[in-house]
Short mmCIF file of C-alpha atoms in Angstrom, two decimals:
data_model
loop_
_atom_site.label_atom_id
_atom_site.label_comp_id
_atom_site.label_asym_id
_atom_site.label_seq_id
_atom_site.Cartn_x
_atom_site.Cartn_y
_atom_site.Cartn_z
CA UNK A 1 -59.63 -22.89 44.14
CA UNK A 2 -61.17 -22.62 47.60
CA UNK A 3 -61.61 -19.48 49.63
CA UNK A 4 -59.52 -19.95 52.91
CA UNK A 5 -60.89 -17.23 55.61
CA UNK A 6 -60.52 -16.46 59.28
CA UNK A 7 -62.17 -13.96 62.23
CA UNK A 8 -60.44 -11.00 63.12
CA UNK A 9 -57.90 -11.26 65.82
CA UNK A 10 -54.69 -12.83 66.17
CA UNK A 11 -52.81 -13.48 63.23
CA UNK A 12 -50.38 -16.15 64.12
CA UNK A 13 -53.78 -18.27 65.14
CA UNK A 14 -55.60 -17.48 62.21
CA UNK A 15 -52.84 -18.77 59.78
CA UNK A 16 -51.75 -22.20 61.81
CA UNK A 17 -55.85 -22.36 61.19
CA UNK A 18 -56.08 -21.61 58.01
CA UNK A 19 -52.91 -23.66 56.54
CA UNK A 20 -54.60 -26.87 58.41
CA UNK A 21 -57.51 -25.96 56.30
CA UNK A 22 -55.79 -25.38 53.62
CA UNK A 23 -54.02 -28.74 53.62
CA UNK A 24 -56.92 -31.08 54.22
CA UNK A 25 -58.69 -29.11 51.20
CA UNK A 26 -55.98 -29.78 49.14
CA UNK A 27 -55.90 -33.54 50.20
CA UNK A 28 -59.04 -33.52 48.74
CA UNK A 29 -58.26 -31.65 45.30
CA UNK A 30 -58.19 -28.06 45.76
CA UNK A 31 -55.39 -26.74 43.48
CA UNK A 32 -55.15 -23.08 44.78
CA UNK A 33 -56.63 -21.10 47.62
CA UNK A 34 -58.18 -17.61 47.86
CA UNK A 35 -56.90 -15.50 50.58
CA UNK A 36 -55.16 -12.16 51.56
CA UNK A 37 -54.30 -10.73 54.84
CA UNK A 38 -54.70 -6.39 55.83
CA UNK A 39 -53.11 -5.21 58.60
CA UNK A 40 -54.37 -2.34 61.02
CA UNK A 41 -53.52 0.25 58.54
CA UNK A 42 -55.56 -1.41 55.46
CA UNK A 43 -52.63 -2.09 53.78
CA UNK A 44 -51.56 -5.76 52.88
CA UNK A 45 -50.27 -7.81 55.56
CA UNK A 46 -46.92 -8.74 53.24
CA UNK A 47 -45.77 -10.96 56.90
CA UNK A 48 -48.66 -12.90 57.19
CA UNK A 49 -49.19 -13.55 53.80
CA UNK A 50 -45.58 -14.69 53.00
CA UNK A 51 -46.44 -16.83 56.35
CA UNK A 52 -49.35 -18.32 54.94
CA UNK A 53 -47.80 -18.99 51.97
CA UNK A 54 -44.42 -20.45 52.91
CA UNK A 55 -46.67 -22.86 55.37
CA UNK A 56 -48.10 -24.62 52.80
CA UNK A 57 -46.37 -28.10 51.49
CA UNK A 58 -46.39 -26.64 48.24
CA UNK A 59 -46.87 -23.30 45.62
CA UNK A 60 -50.55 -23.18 44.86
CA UNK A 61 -52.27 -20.87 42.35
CA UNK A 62 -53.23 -18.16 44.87
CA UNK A 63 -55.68 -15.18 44.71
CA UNK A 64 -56.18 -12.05 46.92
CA UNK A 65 -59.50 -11.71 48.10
CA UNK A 66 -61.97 -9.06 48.15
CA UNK A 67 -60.00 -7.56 51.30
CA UNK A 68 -58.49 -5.51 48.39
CA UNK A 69 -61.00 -3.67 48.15
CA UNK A 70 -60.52 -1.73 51.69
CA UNK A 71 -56.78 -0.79 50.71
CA UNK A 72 -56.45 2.69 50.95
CA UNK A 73 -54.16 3.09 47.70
CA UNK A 74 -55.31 -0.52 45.68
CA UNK A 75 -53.31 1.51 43.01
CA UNK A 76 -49.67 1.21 44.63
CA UNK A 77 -50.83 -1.76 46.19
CA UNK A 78 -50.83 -4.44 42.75
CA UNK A 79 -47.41 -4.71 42.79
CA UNK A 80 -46.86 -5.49 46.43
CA UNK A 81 -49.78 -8.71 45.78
CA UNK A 82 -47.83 -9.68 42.41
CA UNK A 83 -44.78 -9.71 44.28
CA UNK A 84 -46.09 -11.81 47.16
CA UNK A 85 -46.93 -14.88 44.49
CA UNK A 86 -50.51 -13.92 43.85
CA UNK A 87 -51.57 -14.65 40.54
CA UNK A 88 -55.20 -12.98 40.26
CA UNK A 89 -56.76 -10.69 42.81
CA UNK A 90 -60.83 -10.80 43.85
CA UNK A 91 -62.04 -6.79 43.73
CA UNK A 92 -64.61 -4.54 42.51
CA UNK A 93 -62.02 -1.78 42.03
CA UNK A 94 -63.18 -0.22 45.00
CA UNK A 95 -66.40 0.36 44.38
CA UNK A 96 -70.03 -1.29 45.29
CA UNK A 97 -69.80 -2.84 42.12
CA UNK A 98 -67.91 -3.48 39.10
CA UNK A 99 -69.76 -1.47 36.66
CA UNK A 100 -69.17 2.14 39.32
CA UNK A 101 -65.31 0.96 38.73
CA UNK A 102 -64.50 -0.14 35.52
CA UNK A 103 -62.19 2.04 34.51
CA UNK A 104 -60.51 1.45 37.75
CA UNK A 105 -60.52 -2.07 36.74
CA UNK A 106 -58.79 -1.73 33.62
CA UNK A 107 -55.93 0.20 34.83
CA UNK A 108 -55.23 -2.88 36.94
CA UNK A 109 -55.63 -5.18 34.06
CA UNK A 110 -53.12 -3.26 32.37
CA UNK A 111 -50.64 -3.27 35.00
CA UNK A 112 -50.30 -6.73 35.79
#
């Protein structure tokens, strides 16, 4: 998998950017792509990532980045990124590390 990020700013750029790079990585055998979009509130972007997504040529495994980790309620939030198409999702569990959030950590594992 390859991690696919962009600057902060305007969306619609950042993912016409991002599928390009996405596309010539997979010409040259990436199989998924590690990604995820927040919006203003620090709540997933569900538009841009379905954008993203739908851009590419064709499903990829694909894996939330550690932008997870600034959702305000990563709890509620699981579902939402297992509904999008992610299979696996990049986080501490919120905290600096993932030994302060284990427990954290395996409530999500047991969730999804």
């Amino acid at each position: 998998a390859a991690g696919i990020n962009a600057e902060y700013g305007d969306n619609s750029y950042e993912i016409s950017t991002m599928v390009s790079d996405a596309k010539e990585l997979a010409k040259n055998g990436a199989d998924g792509f590690v990604f995820g979009f927040l919006d203003g509130d620090q709540a997933v972007d569900i538009n841009s990532c379905k954008l993203f997504m739908k851009s590419l040529s064709k499903e990829y495994q694909c894996t939330f980045h550690r932008a997870f980790d600034f959702i305000l309620n990563m709890s509620n939030t699981l579902q939402t990124v297992k509904d999008l198409g992610f299979s696996r999702i990049l986080t501490t569990g919120g905290g600096p590390d993932v030994s302060s959030s284990l427990d954290e950590l395996k409530n999500f594992a047991s969730r999804i």
